[in-house]
Amino acid sequence: MNRTDRLYALVEELRACAPRRLAARELAARYEVSVRTIERDISALQQAGVPIFADVGRGGGYTLDKSRTLPPLNFSPAEAVAVAITLSRAGGSPYSRSARTALHKIVAAMSADDGASARELAARIRFMAPAGNDDPASVPAVLEEAVLTRRVVRLTYIDRTGTETERDVEPVTFTASGQGWYLTAWCRMRGGRRIFRTDRVRRAVLLEEPAPDRSAETMHDDIPADYVVRPLQFV
């Protein structure tokens, strides 16, 4: 289990057991890590604002304030499966790893009966793909972070002719089309807007420099007349 998954699992474990306290040694044995690792994980969660409280001494341990955590969700099993189908198509898209953790959180927050029904229904859903056709490579996490934090990123990029270049860009938007996902950015090497296919990015390094604020609308002002660009909406 990697650290990100373990941090989420710790939160869910403490939420499920609250108000009972769990000792660091007990958690360490459960996740097969050292007590010191659990202590560092708990400290990181507390610094991130997770309401975890610690009692020292015999009988002490960690507990979580359930009133400030995600309550059981009123998703029906069919609704949960519908979300799972959508998220399963997120491979190769920005935040595809977050899509997987989001789905896990949804199912974990459902009631036990509904969660079991959702899993049973999901087992009757199948996807067909050509043999040997692996899932598309996920967008590098550094590009996700660059768009989120609006910081300059240094790309090693392979263009359509196979030419490799290194350039600093100011990321603005991710855009999807039938051909895949693209990063729209202001390219400092070219002195203008450029669109980069994310599957052609060979290396990306997030720089400390903040990127200037650029309007997303100006990045898509020359699309073909028979196309429209729509922002992602939650409703």
Short mmCIF file of C-alpha atoms in Angstrom, two decimals:
data_model
loop_
_atom_site.label_atom_id
_atom_site.label_comp_id
_atom_site.label_asym_id
_atom_site.label_seq_id
_atom_site.Cartn_x
_atom_site.Cartn_y
_atom_site.Cartn_z
CA MET A 1 0.00 0.00 0.00
CA ASN A 2 1.46 3.37 -0.98
CA ARG A 3 1.40 6.31 1.42
CA THR A 4 -1.54 8.09 -0.21
CA ASP A 5 -3.73 4.99 0.02
CA ARG A 6 -2.59 4.39 3.59
CA LEU A 7 -3.47 7.94 4.64
CA TYR A 8 -6.98 7.57 3.27
CA ALA A 9 -7.32 4.11 4.85
CA LEU A 10 -6.27 5.52 8.20
CA VAL A 11 -8.98 8.18 8.05
CA GLU A 12 -11.64 5.61 7.17
CA GLU A 13 -10.41 3.24 9.87
CA LEU A 14 -10.57 5.92 12.53
CA ARG A 15 -13.95 7.15 11.30
CA ALA A 16 -15.40 3.63 11.42
CA CYS A 17 -14.09 2.99 14.94
CA ALA A 18 -14.89 6.39 16.48
CA PRO A 19 -15.28 7.19 19.28
CA ARG A 20 -13.12 4.19 20.22
CA ARG A 21 -9.43 5.00 20.17
CA LEU A 22 -6.86 3.05 18.19
CA ALA A 23 -3.27 2.80 19.40
CA ALA A 24 -0.39 3.57 17.06
CA ARG A 25 0.98 0.07 17.61
CA GLU A 26 -2.35 -1.46 16.60
CA LEU A 27 -2.48 0.62 13.42
CA ALA A 28 1.14 -0.15 12.63
CA ALA A 29 0.48 -3.89 12.82
CA ARG A 30 -2.63 -3.55 10.64
CA TYR A 31 -0.82 -1.69 7.86
CA GLU A 32 2.50 -3.50 8.28
CA VAL A 33 4.56 -0.38 8.92
CA SER A 34 6.47 0.97 11.90
CA VAL A 35 4.89 2.87 14.77
CA ARG A 36 6.99 5.86 13.76
CA THR A 37 5.49 5.75 10.26
CA ILE A 38 1.97 5.78 11.69
CA GLU A 39 2.88 8.73 13.91
CA ARG A 40 4.22 10.64 10.89
CA ASP A 41 1.09 9.79 8.88
CA ILE A 42 -1.23 10.96 11.65
CA SER A 43 0.78 14.17 12.00
CA ALA A 44 0.50 14.81 8.25
CA LEU A 45 -3.27 14.27 8.37
CA GLN A 46 -3.63 16.62 11.33
CA GLN A 47 -1.62 19.31 9.54
CA ALA A 48 -3.93 18.87 6.54
CA GLY A 49 -6.90 19.66 8.77
CA VAL A 50 -8.26 16.16 9.42
CA PRO A 51 -9.89 16.25 12.91
CA ILE A 52 -7.79 13.52 14.53
CA PHE A 53 -7.16 13.72 18.27
CA ALA A 54 -4.57 11.85 20.32
CA ASP A 55 -4.54 10.75 23.95
CA VAL A 56 -1.27 9.76 25.54
CA GLY A 57 -0.67 7.20 28.23
CA ARG A 58 -2.06 3.77 28.87
CA GLY A 59 -5.34 3.22 27.04
CA GLY A 60 -4.68 6.20 24.82
CA GLY A 61 -4.62 6.34 21.07
CA TYR A 62 -6.08 8.17 18.12
CA THR A 63 -9.68 9.03 17.42
CA LEU A 64 -11.50 11.09 14.82
CA ASP A 65 -14.37 13.56 15.23
CA LYS A 66 -17.13 11.87 13.22
CA SER A 67 -19.21 15.04 13.20
CA ARG A 68 -16.60 16.62 10.91
CA THR A 69 -16.18 13.69 8.51
CA LEU A 70 -18.16 12.41 5.56
CA PRO A 71 -21.45 10.84 6.71
CA PRO A 72 -23.05 7.85 4.98
CA LEU A 73 -24.16 8.86 1.49
CA ASN A 74 -27.65 8.35 0.12
CA PHE A 75 -26.42 6.93 -3.18
CA SER A 76 -28.52 4.07 -4.46
CA PRO A 77 -26.55 1.03 -5.69
CA ALA A 78 -27.49 1.96 -9.28
CA GLU A 79 -26.29 5.55 -8.80
CA ALA A 80 -22.99 4.33 -7.36
CA VAL A 81 -22.49 1.98 -10.32
CA ALA A 82 -23.34 4.79 -12.75
CA VAL A 83 -20.61 6.91 -11.14
CA ALA A 84 -18.22 3.94 -11.28
CA ILE A 85 -18.87 3.47 -15.01
CA THR A 86 -18.12 7.13 -15.67
CA LEU A 87 -14.98 7.13 -13.55
CA SER A 88 -13.77 3.90 -15.16
CA ARG A 89 -13.58 5.82 -18.43
CA ALA A 90 -11.22 8.37 -16.88
CA GLY A 91 -8.05 6.48 -17.81
CA GLY A 92 -5.61 8.80 -19.55
CA SER A 93 -7.47 11.88 -18.35
CA PRO A 94 -6.34 14.47 -15.83
CA TYR A 95 -6.93 13.39 -12.25
CA SER A 96 -7.53 9.76 -13.19
CA ARG A 97 -5.86 8.65 -9.95
CA SER A 98 -8.15 10.98 -8.04
CA ALA A 99 -11.10 9.37 -9.84
CA ARG A 100 -10.16 6.00 -8.36
CA THR A 101 -9.83 7.35 -4.83
CA ALA A 102 -13.09 9.29 -5.22
CA LEU A 103 -14.93 6.10 -6.13
CA HIS A 104 -13.46 4.30 -3.14
CA LYS A 105 -14.62 7.12 -0.87
CA ILE A 106 -18.14 6.99 -2.30
CA VAL A 107 -18.52 3.27 -1.70
CA ALA A 108 -16.85 3.46 1.73
CA ALA A 109 -19.29 6.18 2.83
CA MET A 110 -22.38 4.23 1.74
CA SER A 111 -24.29 2.06 4.18
CA ALA A 112 -23.02 -1.50 4.44
CA ASP A 113 -26.07 -2.97 2.68
CA ASP A 114 -26.05 -0.44 -0.16
CA GLY A 115 -22.30 -0.80 -0.58
CA ALA A 116 -22.62 -4.57 -0.84
CA SER A 117 -25.47 -4.22 -3.37
CA ALA A 118 -23.39 -1.76 -5.41
CA ARG A 119 -20.48 -4.18 -5.53
CA GLU A 120 -22.78 -7.03 -6.54
CA LEU A 121 -24.29 -4.94 -9.34
CA ALA A 122 -20.84 -3.77 -10.48
CA ALA A 123 -19.78 -7.41 -10.82
CA ARG A 124 -22.40 -7.74 -13.58
CA ILE A 125 -20.96 -4.89 -15.66
CA ARG A 126 -18.38 -5.77 -18.34
CA PHE A 127 -16.14 -3.77 -20.68
CA MET A 128 -14.85 -5.13 -23.95
CA ALA A 129 -11.53 -4.04 -25.47
CA PRO A 130 -9.06 -5.50 -27.97
CA ALA A 131 -6.64 -8.00 -26.45
CA GLY A 132 -3.41 -6.35 -25.42
CA ASN A 133 -4.93 -2.89 -25.53
CA ASP A 134 -3.67 -1.45 -22.26
CA ASP A 135 -5.28 1.51 -20.59
CA PRO A 136 -3.87 4.81 -21.88
CA ALA A 137 -1.10 6.30 -19.82
CA SER A 138 -2.35 8.71 -17.21
CA VAL A 139 -1.58 12.40 -17.50
CA PRO A 140 1.59 13.00 -15.47
CA ALA A 141 0.71 14.08 -11.96
CA VAL A 142 2.96 17.11 -12.29
CA LEU A 143 0.72 18.50 -15.07
CA GLU A 144 -2.31 18.08 -12.83
CA GLU A 145 -0.49 19.96 -10.07
CA ALA A 146 0.64 22.68 -12.49
CA VAL A 147 -2.92 23.44 -13.59
CA LEU A 148 -4.23 23.24 -10.03
CA THR A 149 -1.61 25.54 -8.51
CA ARG A 150 -1.06 27.71 -11.62
CA ARG A 151 2.70 27.26 -11.72
CA VAL A 152 5.11 27.19 -14.62
CA VAL A 153 6.07 23.72 -15.77
CA ARG A 154 9.09 22.59 -17.82
CA LEU A 155 8.11 20.06 -20.47
CA THR A 156 10.10 17.61 -22.53
CA TYR A 157 7.77 17.16 -25.48
CA ILE A 158 7.69 15.04 -28.65
CA ASP A 159 5.83 16.72 -31.51
CA ARG A 160 4.04 15.02 -34.41
CA THR A 161 7.27 14.78 -36.41
CA GLY A 162 9.12 13.07 -33.56
CA THR A 163 11.18 16.13 -32.68
CA GLU A 164 11.96 16.46 -28.97
CA THR A 165 12.08 19.90 -27.36
CA GLU A 166 12.30 21.25 -23.83
CA ARG A 167 10.29 24.34 -22.99
CA ASP A 168 8.77 26.24 -20.09
CA VAL A 169 5.01 26.72 -20.35
CA GLU A 170 2.29 28.46 -18.38
CA PRO A 171 -0.57 25.93 -18.08
CA VAL A 172 -4.13 27.17 -18.48
CA THR A 173 -6.58 24.36 -19.30
CA PHE A 174 -6.99 20.68 -20.00
CA THR A 175 -9.16 19.96 -23.03
CA ALA A 176 -10.62 16.65 -24.17
CA SER A 177 -11.48 15.57 -27.71
CA GLY A 178 -12.09 12.30 -29.49
CA GLN A 179 -8.32 11.99 -30.02
CA GLY A 180 -7.37 12.31 -26.36
CA TRP A 181 -6.42 14.94 -23.78
CA TYR A 182 -4.53 18.16 -24.40
CA LEU A 183 -2.81 20.75 -22.24
CA THR A 184 -3.40 24.30 -23.47
CA ALA A 185 -0.65 26.62 -22.29
CA TRP A 186 1.33 29.74 -23.06
CA CYS A 187 4.64 28.54 -24.47
CA ARG A 188 7.56 30.77 -23.54
CA MET A 189 9.81 29.25 -26.18
CA ARG A 190 7.36 30.10 -28.99
CA GLY A 191 5.97 33.23 -27.38
CA GLY A 192 2.35 32.22 -27.84
CA ARG A 193 -0.41 29.78 -27.09
CA ARG A 194 0.33 26.14 -27.81
CA ILE A 195 -1.66 22.91 -27.40
CA PHE A 196 0.23 19.84 -26.20
CA ARG A 197 -1.02 16.27 -26.43
CA THR A 198 -0.55 14.91 -22.95
CA ASP A 199 0.51 11.47 -24.21
CA ARG A 200 3.47 13.13 -25.96
CA VAL A 201 4.83 14.66 -22.78
CA ARG A 202 7.93 12.64 -21.91
CA ARG A 203 8.94 14.57 -18.80
CA ALA A 204 7.46 17.38 -16.74
CA VAL A 205 9.07 19.35 -13.91
CA LEU A 206 7.00 21.71 -11.77
CA LEU A 207 8.84 24.99 -11.20
CA GLU A 208 8.46 27.30 -8.22
CA GLU A 209 7.49 30.28 -10.39
CA PRO A 210 3.78 31.19 -10.37
CA ALA A 211 2.21 31.36 -13.83
CA PRO A 212 0.55 34.63 -14.87
CA ASP A 213 -3.24 34.59 -14.76
CA ARG A 214 -4.48 33.94 -18.30
CA SER A 215 -8.13 33.70 -19.35
CA ALA A 216 -9.24 30.23 -20.38
CA GLU A 217 -11.57 31.80 -22.96
CA THR A 218 -8.67 33.34 -24.88
CA MET A 219 -7.06 29.92 -25.14
CA HIS A 220 -9.95 28.63 -27.26
CA ASP A 221 -10.84 31.59 -29.44
CA ASP A 222 -10.00 29.96 -32.78
CA ILE A 223 -11.77 26.61 -32.66
CA PRO A 224 -13.50 25.32 -35.83
CA ALA A 225 -16.96 26.72 -36.46
CA ASP A 226 -18.58 23.29 -36.08
CA TYR A 227 -17.09 22.73 -32.61
CA VAL A 228 -17.84 24.15 -29.19
CA VAL A 229 -15.76 24.07 -26.03
CA ARG A 230 -17.70 23.55 -22.83
CA PRO A 231 -16.36 23.76 -19.27
CA LEU A 232 -16.77 20.86 -16.89
CA GLN A 233 -19.90 21.27 -14.78
CA PHE A 234 -21.02 19.55 -11.60
CA VAL A 235 -24.73 19.85 -12.38
#
